[in-house]
Amino acid sequence: MKKLLVAFFAFTTSFAFAQFPVGNTTITYNDPARNNRAIECLIYYPGVSAGANVAVATGEFPIIVFGHGFTMQPTAYPNWSDEFVPEGYIIVLPATETGFSPSHQEFGLDLRLIATQMQAEGQNISSPFYQHVFNRTAIMGHSMGGGSSFLAASGFSEVDCIVGLAPAETNPSAVSAGANVT
C-alpha cells in the first residue's frame, strides 16, 4: 500500500518545492440517487493565504477524500491537512456517519460521491475550485473510513488510489469489496 501512496503522490504533484498556505471551506453536496442525502464536507486546499474561504492558489491540485474513523469527527485529522495541503493537495473530509450507529455502505457511497463532485468542481465555472482540480483522486481513510474506502472504490474507476490506515472490516465487507478494486 505504501508503494501505491508514494506512486500517487509522485505522479500527481508538480509542486516539488512549493509550500502553500492552508485555505478551508465547507460545502454540502446532495446525492439525488439517495433522496438528496446531504453530505457536509470540510475542504482544505492550497490557498493564496491561510484562512476560511480564501481564494484557491494558482495551479491544479489532486484530490484526497478522507474518511474518518468510528465515532470520530472529521476535525480530528488536522495533521493530514497540515501535511499535504502545503504540498499541493486538496483534502476533503465528509462529516457524515459520525455517530454510534453508522452505515458503512452510506459512508462509502459518500466518499465516492465526493470524489466525483470534487472532480466536477474543477469544471464548474461558478465553483471556487474551477480550473484548480487535477484529474487524480485518492480515497483514504482511518479505521471505519479506511474500510469504507474499499467500499467506495469497489467497481469505481474514477479513483486512482486508495489508502487504508488501520482499515476496519465493515458491513458490507470491505474485505469482499477489495476483490473489486483495481
Coordinates of N, CA and C in Angstrom, one line a residue:
M1 N 0.8 -1.2 0.0 CA 0.0 0.0 0.0 C 0.9 1.3 0.0
K2 N 2.0 1.2 0.7 CA 2.9 2.4 0.8 C 3.4 2.7 -0.6
K3 N 3.7 1.7 -1.4 CA 4.2 2.0 -2.8 C 3.1 2.7 -3.6
L4 N 1.8 2.3 -3.4 CA 0.7 2.9 -4.1 C 0.6 4.4 -3.7
L5 N 0.7 4.7 -2.4 CA 0.6 6.1 -2.0 C 1.8 6.9 -2.5
V6 N 3.0 6.4 -2.4 CA 4.1 7.1 -2.9 C 4.0 7.3 -4.4
A7 N 3.5 6.3 -5.2 CA 3.3 6.5 -6.6 C 2.3 7.5 -6.9
F8 N 1.2 7.6 -6.1 CA 0.2 8.6 -6.3 C 0.7 10.0 -6.1
F9 N 1.5 10.1 -5.0 CA 2.0 11.5 -4.7 C 3.0 11.9 -5.7
A10 N 3.9 11.0 -6.1 CA 4.9 11.3 -7.1 C 4.3 11.6 -8.5
F11 N 3.3 10.9 -8.8 CA 2.6 11.1 -10.1 C 1.8 12.4 -10.2
T12 N 1.2 12.8 -9.1 CA 0.3 13.8 -9.2 C 0.8 15.2 -8.9
T13 N 1.8 15.3 -8.0 CA 2.3 16.6 -7.7 C 3.3 17.2 -8.6
S14 N 3.1 18.5 -9.0 CA 4.1 19.1 -9.8 C 4.7 20.3 -9.0
F15 N 4.5 20.4 -7.7 CA 4.9 21.5 -6.9 C 6.0 21.0 -5.9
A16 N 7.1 20.4 -6.5 CA 8.1 19.8 -5.7 C 8.6 20.6 -4.5
F17 N 8.7 21.9 -4.7 CA 9.2 22.7 -3.6 C 8.3 23.8 -3.1
A18 N 7.1 23.8 -3.6 CA 6.1 24.8 -3.2 C 5.6 24.5 -1.9
Q19 N 5.3 25.6 -1.1 CA 4.6 25.5 0.2 C 3.4 26.4 0.1
F20 N 2.2 25.9 0.2 CA 1.0 26.7 0.1 C 0.4 26.9 1.5
P21 N -0.2 28.1 1.7 CA -1.0 28.3 2.9 C -2.2 27.4 2.8
V22 N -2.8 27.1 4.0 CA -4.0 26.2 4.0 C -5.2 27.1 4.1
G23 N -6.0 27.0 3.0 CA -7.4 27.6 3.0 C -8.4 26.5 3.3
N24 N -9.5 26.9 3.8 CA -10.6 26.0 4.1 C -12.0 26.5 3.8
T25 N -12.9 25.6 3.5 CA -14.3 26.0 3.3 C -15.1 24.7 3.6
T26 N -16.4 24.9 3.7 CA -17.4 23.9 3.9 C -18.4 23.9 2.7
I27 N -18.6 22.7 2.1 CA -19.6 22.6 1.0 C -20.4 21.4 1.4
T28 N -21.7 21.5 1.1 CA -22.6 20.4 1.3 C -23.1 19.9 -0.1
Y29 N -22.8 18.6 -0.4 CA -23.3 18.0 -1.6 C -24.5 17.2 -1.3
N30 N -25.4 17.2 -2.3 CA -26.6 16.4 -2.2 C -26.6 15.3 -3.2
D31 N -26.9 14.1 -2.8 CA -26.9 12.9 -3.7 C -28.3 12.6 -4.1
P32 N -28.7 13.0 -5.3 CA -30.1 12.7 -5.8 C -30.4 11.2 -5.8
A33 N -29.5 10.4 -6.0 CA -29.7 8.9 -6.0 C -30.1 8.4 -4.7
R34 N -29.9 9.2 -3.6 CA -30.2 8.7 -2.2 C -31.0 9.8 -1.5
N35 N -32.1 10.1 -2.2 CA -33.1 11.1 -1.6 C -32.5 12.4 -1.2
N36 N -31.6 12.8 -2.1 CA -30.9 14.1 -1.9 C -30.1 14.1 -0.5
R37 N -29.5 13.0 -0.2 CA -28.7 12.9 1.0 C -27.7 14.0 1.1
A38 N -27.7 14.8 2.2 CA -26.8 15.9 2.4 C -25.5 15.4 3.0
I39 N -24.4 15.7 2.3 CA -23.1 15.3 2.7 C -22.2 16.6 2.9
E40 N -22.2 17.0 4.2 CA -21.4 18.2 4.5 C -19.9 17.8 4.4
C41 N -19.1 18.6 3.8 CA -17.7 18.3 3.6 C -16.8 19.5 4.1
L42 N -15.8 19.2 4.9 CA -14.8 20.1 5.2 C -13.7 20.0 4.2
I43 N -13.4 21.1 3.5 CA -12.4 21.1 2.4 C -11.2 22.0 2.8
Y44 N -10.0 21.4 2.7 CA -8.8 22.1 3.0 C -8.0 22.1 1.7
Y45 N -7.5 23.3 1.3 CA -6.9 23.4 -0.1 C -5.8 24.4 -0.1
P46 N -4.9 24.4 -1.1 CA -3.9 25.4 -1.2 C -4.5 26.7 -1.5
G47 N -4.3 27.7 -0.6 CA -4.9 29.0 -0.7 C -3.9 30.1 -1.0
V48 N -4.4 31.2 -1.4 CA -3.5 32.4 -1.7 C -3.0 32.9 -0.3
S49 N -3.8 32.6 0.7 CA -3.4 32.9 2.1 C -4.1 31.8 3.0
A50 N -3.7 31.8 4.2 CA -4.4 30.9 5.1 C -5.7 31.4 5.6
G51 N -6.7 30.5 5.8 CA -7.9 31.0 6.4 C -9.2 30.5 5.7
A52 N -10.3 30.9 6.2 CA -11.6 30.4 5.7 C -12.0 31.1 4.4
N53 N -12.4 30.4 3.4 CA -13.0 30.9 2.2 C -12.1 31.8 1.4
V54 N -10.8 31.6 1.5 CA -9.8 32.4 0.7 C -9.7 31.8 -0.7
A55 N -9.2 32.6 -1.6 CA -9.1 32.1 -3.0 C -8.1 30.9 -3.1
V56 N -8.4 30.0 -4.0 CA -7.5 28.9 -4.2 C -6.3 29.4 -4.9
A57 N -5.1 28.9 -4.5 CA -3.8 29.3 -5.1 C -3.8 28.9 -6.6
T58 N -2.9 29.5 -7.3 CA -2.8 29.2 -8.8 C -2.3 27.8 -8.9
G59 N -2.9 27.0 -9.8 CA -2.4 25.7 -10.1 C -3.6 24.7 -10.1
E60 N -3.3 23.5 -10.5 CA -4.3 22.4 -10.4 C -3.8 21.4 -9.3
F61 N -4.7 20.9 -8.5 CA -4.3 20.1 -7.3 C -5.1 18.8 -7.3
P62 N -4.4 17.7 -7.0 CA -5.1 16.4 -6.9 C -6.0 16.4 -5.6
I63 N -7.0 15.5 -5.6 CA -7.9 15.4 -4.5 C -7.6 14.2 -3.6
I64 N -7.7 14.4 -2.3 CA -7.7 13.3 -1.4 C -9.0 13.4 -0.6
V65 N -9.8 12.4 -0.8 CA -11.0 12.3 0.0 C -10.7 11.4 1.2
F66 N -10.9 11.9 2.4 CA -10.5 11.2 3.6 C -11.7 10.9 4.5
G67 N -11.9 9.6 4.8 CA -13.0 9.1 5.6 C -12.5 8.9 7.1
H68 N -13.2 9.5 8.0 CA -12.9 9.5 9.4 C -13.2 8.1 10.0
G69 N -12.6 7.9 11.2 CA -12.8 6.6 12.0 C -14.2 6.6 12.7
F70 N -14.5 5.5 13.3 CA -15.7 5.2 14.0 C -15.9 6.2 15.2
T71 N -17.0 6.9 15.2 CA -17.4 7.9 16.2 C -16.5 9.1 16.2
M72 N -15.7 9.3 15.2 CA -14.8 10.4 15.2 C -15.4 11.5 14.3
Q73 N -15.0 12.7 14.6 CA -15.4 13.9 13.7 C -14.3 14.1 12.7
P74 N -14.6 14.7 11.6 CA -13.6 15.0 10.6 C -12.6 16.0 11.0
T75 N -12.9 16.8 12.0 CA -12.0 17.8 12.6 C -10.9 17.1 13.4
A76 N -10.9 15.8 13.6 CA -9.9 15.1 14.3 C -8.6 14.9 13.5
Y77 N -8.5 15.3 12.3 CA -7.4 15.0 11.4 C -6.7 16.2 10.9
P78 N -6.3 17.2 11.7 CA -5.6 18.3 11.2 C -4.2 18.0 10.7
N79 N -3.6 16.9 11.2 CA -2.3 16.5 10.7 C -2.3 16.2 9.2
W80 N -3.4 15.7 8.7 CA -3.4 15.4 7.2 C -3.4 16.7 6.4
S81 N -4.3 17.6 6.8 CA -4.4 18.8 6.0 C -3.1 19.7 6.2
D82 N -2.6 19.7 7.4 CA -1.3 20.4 7.7 C -0.1 19.9 6.9
E83 N -0.2 18.6 6.7 CA 0.9 17.9 5.9 C 0.8 18.0 4.4
F84 N -0.4 17.7 3.9 CA -0.5 17.5 2.5 C -1.0 18.8 1.7
V85 N -1.8 19.6 2.3 CA -2.2 20.8 1.6 C -1.0 21.7 1.2
P86 N -0.1 22.0 2.2 CA 1.0 22.9 1.8 C 1.8 22.3 0.6
E87 N 1.8 21.0 0.4 CA 2.5 20.3 -0.7 C 1.7 20.3 -2.0
G88 N 0.4 20.8 -2.0 CA -0.3 20.9 -3.2 C -1.4 19.9 -3.4
Y89 N -2.1 19.6 -2.3 CA -3.3 18.7 -2.4 C -4.5 19.3 -1.8
I90 N -5.7 18.9 -2.3 CA -6.9 19.3 -1.7 C -7.4 18.1 -1.0
I91 N -7.8 18.3 0.3 CA -8.3 17.2 1.2 C -9.7 17.5 1.5
V92 N -10.6 16.5 1.3 CA -12.0 16.7 1.6 C -12.4 15.6 2.6
L93 N -13.0 16.1 3.7 CA -13.4 15.2 4.8 C -15.0 15.3 5.0
P94 N -15.7 14.2 4.8 CA -17.1 14.3 5.0 C -17.4 14.2 6.5
A95 N -18.5 14.9 6.8 CA -19.0 15.0 8.2 C -20.2 14.1 8.4
T96 N -20.3 13.0 7.7 CA -21.4 12.1 7.9 C -21.0 10.9 8.6
E97 N -22.0 10.1 9.1 CA -21.8 8.8 9.8 C -20.8 8.9 11.0
T98 N -21.0 10.0 11.8 CA -20.1 10.2 12.9 C -20.6 9.6 14.3
G99 N -21.8 9.1 14.3 CA -22.4 8.6 15.5 C -22.1 7.1 15.8
F100 N -22.9 6.6 16.8 CA -22.6 5.2 17.2 C -23.2 4.1 16.3
S101 N -24.1 4.5 15.4 CA -24.7 3.5 14.5 C -24.5 3.9 13.1
P102 N -23.3 4.0 12.6 CA -23.0 4.4 11.3 C -23.4 3.4 10.2
S103 N -23.7 3.8 9.0 CA -23.9 2.9 7.9 C -22.6 3.0 7.1
H104 N -21.9 1.9 7.1 CA -20.7 1.8 6.3 C -21.0 1.9 4.8
Q105 N -22.0 1.3 4.4 CA -22.4 1.4 3.0 C -22.6 2.9 2.6
E106 N -23.4 3.6 3.4 CA -23.7 5.0 3.1 C -22.4 5.8 3.1
F107 N -21.6 5.6 4.1 CA -20.3 6.3 4.2 C -19.4 6.1 2.9
G108 N -19.4 4.8 2.5 CA -18.6 4.5 1.3 C -19.2 5.2 0.1
L109 N -20.5 5.3 0.0 CA -21.1 6.0 -1.1 C -20.9 7.5 -1.0
D110 N -20.8 8.0 0.2 CA -20.5 9.4 0.4 C -19.1 9.7 -0.1
L111 N -18.1 8.9 0.2 CA -16.7 9.0 -0.2 C -16.7 9.0 -1.8
R112 N -17.4 8.1 -2.3 CA -17.5 8.0 -3.8 C -18.1 9.3 -4.4
L113 N -19.2 9.7 -3.9 CA -19.8 10.9 -4.4 C -18.9 12.1 -4.3
I114 N -18.3 12.3 -3.2 CA -17.4 13.4 -3.0 C -16.2 13.4 -4.1
A115 N -15.7 12.2 -4.3 CA -14.6 12.1 -5.4 C -15.2 12.6 -6.7
T116 N -16.4 12.2 -7.1 CA -17.0 12.6 -8.3 C -17.3 14.1 -8.3
Q117 N -17.8 14.6 -7.2 CA -18.2 16.0 -7.1 C -17.0 16.9 -7.2
M118 N -15.9 16.5 -6.5 CA -14.8 17.4 -6.5 C -14.1 17.5 -7.9
Q119 N -14.1 16.4 -8.6 CA -13.6 16.5 -10.0 C -14.5 17.4 -10.8
A120 N -15.8 17.4 -10.6 CA -16.8 18.3 -11.3 C -16.5 19.7 -10.9
E121 N -16.1 20.0 -9.7 CA -15.9 21.4 -9.2 C -14.8 22.0 -10.1
G122 N -13.9 21.2 -10.5 CA -12.8 21.8 -11.4 C -13.3 22.2 -12.8
Q123 N -14.5 21.7 -13.2 CA -15.1 22.1 -14.5 C -16.2 23.1 -14.4
N124 N -16.6 23.4 -13.1 CA -17.8 24.3 -12.9 C -17.3 25.7 -12.8
I125 N -17.7 26.6 -13.7 CA -17.2 27.9 -13.8 C -17.6 28.7 -12.5
S126 N -18.7 28.3 -11.9 CA -19.1 29.1 -10.7 C -18.5 28.6 -9.4
S127 N -17.7 27.5 -9.5 CA -17.0 27.0 -8.3 C -15.7 27.7 -7.9
P128 N -15.4 27.8 -6.7 CA -14.1 28.4 -6.3 C -12.9 27.5 -6.7
F129 N -13.2 26.2 -7.1 CA -12.2 25.3 -7.5 C -12.1 25.2 -9.0
Y130 N -12.8 26.0 -9.7 CA -12.8 26.0 -11.2 C -11.4 26.1 -11.7
Q131 N -11.0 25.2 -12.5 CA -9.6 25.1 -13.1 C -8.5 24.9 -12.1
H132 N -8.9 24.4 -10.9 CA -7.9 24.2 -9.8 C -7.8 22.7 -9.4
V133 N -8.5 21.8 -10.1 CA -8.6 20.4 -9.7 C -7.8 19.6 -10.8
F134 N -6.8 18.9 -10.3 CA -6.1 18.0 -11.2 C -6.9 16.7 -11.3
N135 N -6.8 16.0 -12.4 CA -7.6 14.8 -12.6 C -7.1 13.5 -12.0
R136 N -6.7 13.6 -10.7 CA -6.3 12.5 -10.0 C -7.0 12.5 -8.6
T137 N -7.5 11.4 -8.1 CA -8.2 11.4 -6.9 C -7.8 10.1 -6.1
A138 N -7.5 10.3 -4.8 CA -7.2 9.2 -3.9 C -8.4 9.2 -2.9
I139 N -8.8 8.0 -2.5 CA -9.7 7.9 -1.4 C -9.0 7.2 -0.2
M140 N -9.0 7.9 0.9 CA -8.1 7.5 2.0 C -9.0 7.5 3.3
G141 N -8.7 6.6 4.2 CA -9.5 6.7 5.5 C -8.8 5.9 6.6
H142 N -9.3 6.3 7.8 CA -8.8 5.7 9.0 C -9.9 4.8 9.6
S143 N -9.5 3.6 10.1 CA -10.4 2.7 10.8 C -11.7 2.5 9.9
M144 N -12.8 2.9 10.4 CA -14.1 2.7 9.6 C -14.0 3.4 8.3
G145 N -13.3 4.6 8.2 CA -13.1 5.3 7.0 C -12.2 4.5 6.0
G146 N -11.2 3.8 6.6 CA -10.3 3.0 5.8 C -11.1 1.9 5.2
G147 N -11.9 1.2 5.9 CA -12.7 0.1 5.4 C -13.7 0.6 4.4
S148 N -14.3 1.7 4.7 CA -15.3 2.3 3.8 C -14.6 2.8 2.5
S149 N -13.3 3.1 2.5 CA -12.6 3.5 1.3 C -12.6 2.3 0.3
F150 N -12.6 1.1 0.8 CA -12.7 -0.1 -0.1 C -14.1 -0.2 -0.7
L151 N -15.1 0.1 0.1 CA -16.5 0.1 -0.4 C -16.6 1.1 -1.4
A152 N -16.0 2.3 -1.2 CA -16.1 3.4 -2.2 C -15.5 3.1 -3.5
A153 N -14.3 2.5 -3.4 CA -13.5 2.2 -4.6 C -14.0 0.9 -5.4
S154 N -14.7 0.1 -4.7 CA -15.2 -1.2 -5.4 C -16.0 -0.9 -6.6
G155 N -15.4 -1.3 -7.8 CA -16.1 -1.2 -9.1 C -16.1 0.3 -9.5
F156 N -15.4 1.2 -8.9 CA -15.4 2.6 -9.2 C -14.1 3.0 -9.9
S157 N -14.2 3.3 -11.2 CA -13.0 3.6 -12.0 C -12.5 5.0 -11.8
E158 N -13.2 5.9 -11.1 CA -12.8 7.3 -11.0 C -11.8 7.6 -9.9
V159 N -11.4 6.5 -9.2 CA -10.4 6.7 -8.2 C -9.0 6.2 -8.6
D160 N -8.0 6.9 -8.4 CA -6.6 6.5 -8.8 C -5.9 5.7 -7.7
C161 N -6.3 5.9 -6.5 CA -5.5 5.3 -5.4 C -6.4 5.2 -4.2
I162 N -6.3 4.1 -3.4 CA -6.9 4.1 -2.1 C -5.9 3.8 -1.0
V163 N -6.1 4.4 0.1 CA -5.1 4.1 1.2 C -6.0 3.9 2.5
G164 N -5.8 2.8 3.1 CA -6.4 2.5 4.4 C -5.5 2.5 5.5
L165 N -5.8 3.4 6.5 CA -5.0 3.5 7.7 C -5.7 2.7 8.8
A166 N -5.1 1.5 9.1 CA -5.8 0.6 10.0 C -7.2 0.3 9.6
P167 N -7.5 -0.1 8.4 CA -8.9 -0.2 7.9 C -9.6 -1.2 8.7
A168 N -10.8 -0.9 9.1 CA -11.7 -1.8 9.8 C -12.5 -2.6 8.9
E169 N -12.9 -3.8 9.2 CA -13.9 -4.5 8.5 C -15.2 -3.8 8.6
T170 N -16.0 -3.8 7.6 CA -17.3 -3.1 7.5 C -18.4 -4.0 7.2
N171 N -19.6 -3.5 7.2 CA -20.8 -4.3 6.8 C -21.6 -3.4 5.8
P172 N -21.5 -3.7 4.5 CA -21.0 -4.9 3.9 C -19.4 -4.9 4.0
S173 N -18.9 -6.1 3.7 CA -17.5 -6.4 3.9 C -16.5 -5.6 3.0
A174 N -15.6 -4.9 3.7 CA -14.5 -4.2 3.0 C -13.6 -5.2 2.4
V175 N -13.4 -6.3 3.0 CA -12.5 -7.4 2.5 C -13.1 -7.9 1.2
S176 N -14.4 -8.2 1.2 CA -15.0 -8.7 -0.1 C -15.0 -7.6 -1.2
A177 N -15.2 -6.3 -0.8 CA -15.2 -5.2 -1.7 C -13.8 -5.1 -2.3
G178 N -12.8 -5.4 -1.6 CA -11.4 -5.3 -2.0 C -11.1 -6.1 -3.3
A179 N -11.9 -7.2 -3.5 CA -11.7 -8.0 -4.7 C -12.1 -7.3 -5.9
N180 N -12.9 -6.2 -5.8 CA -13.4 -5.4 -6.9 C -12.7 -4.1 -7.1
V181 N -11.5 -4.0 -6.5 CA -10.7 -2.8 -6.5 C -9.5 -3.1 -7.4
T182 N -9.2 -2.3 -8.4 CA -8.0 -2.4 -9.2 C -7.2 -1.2 -9.1

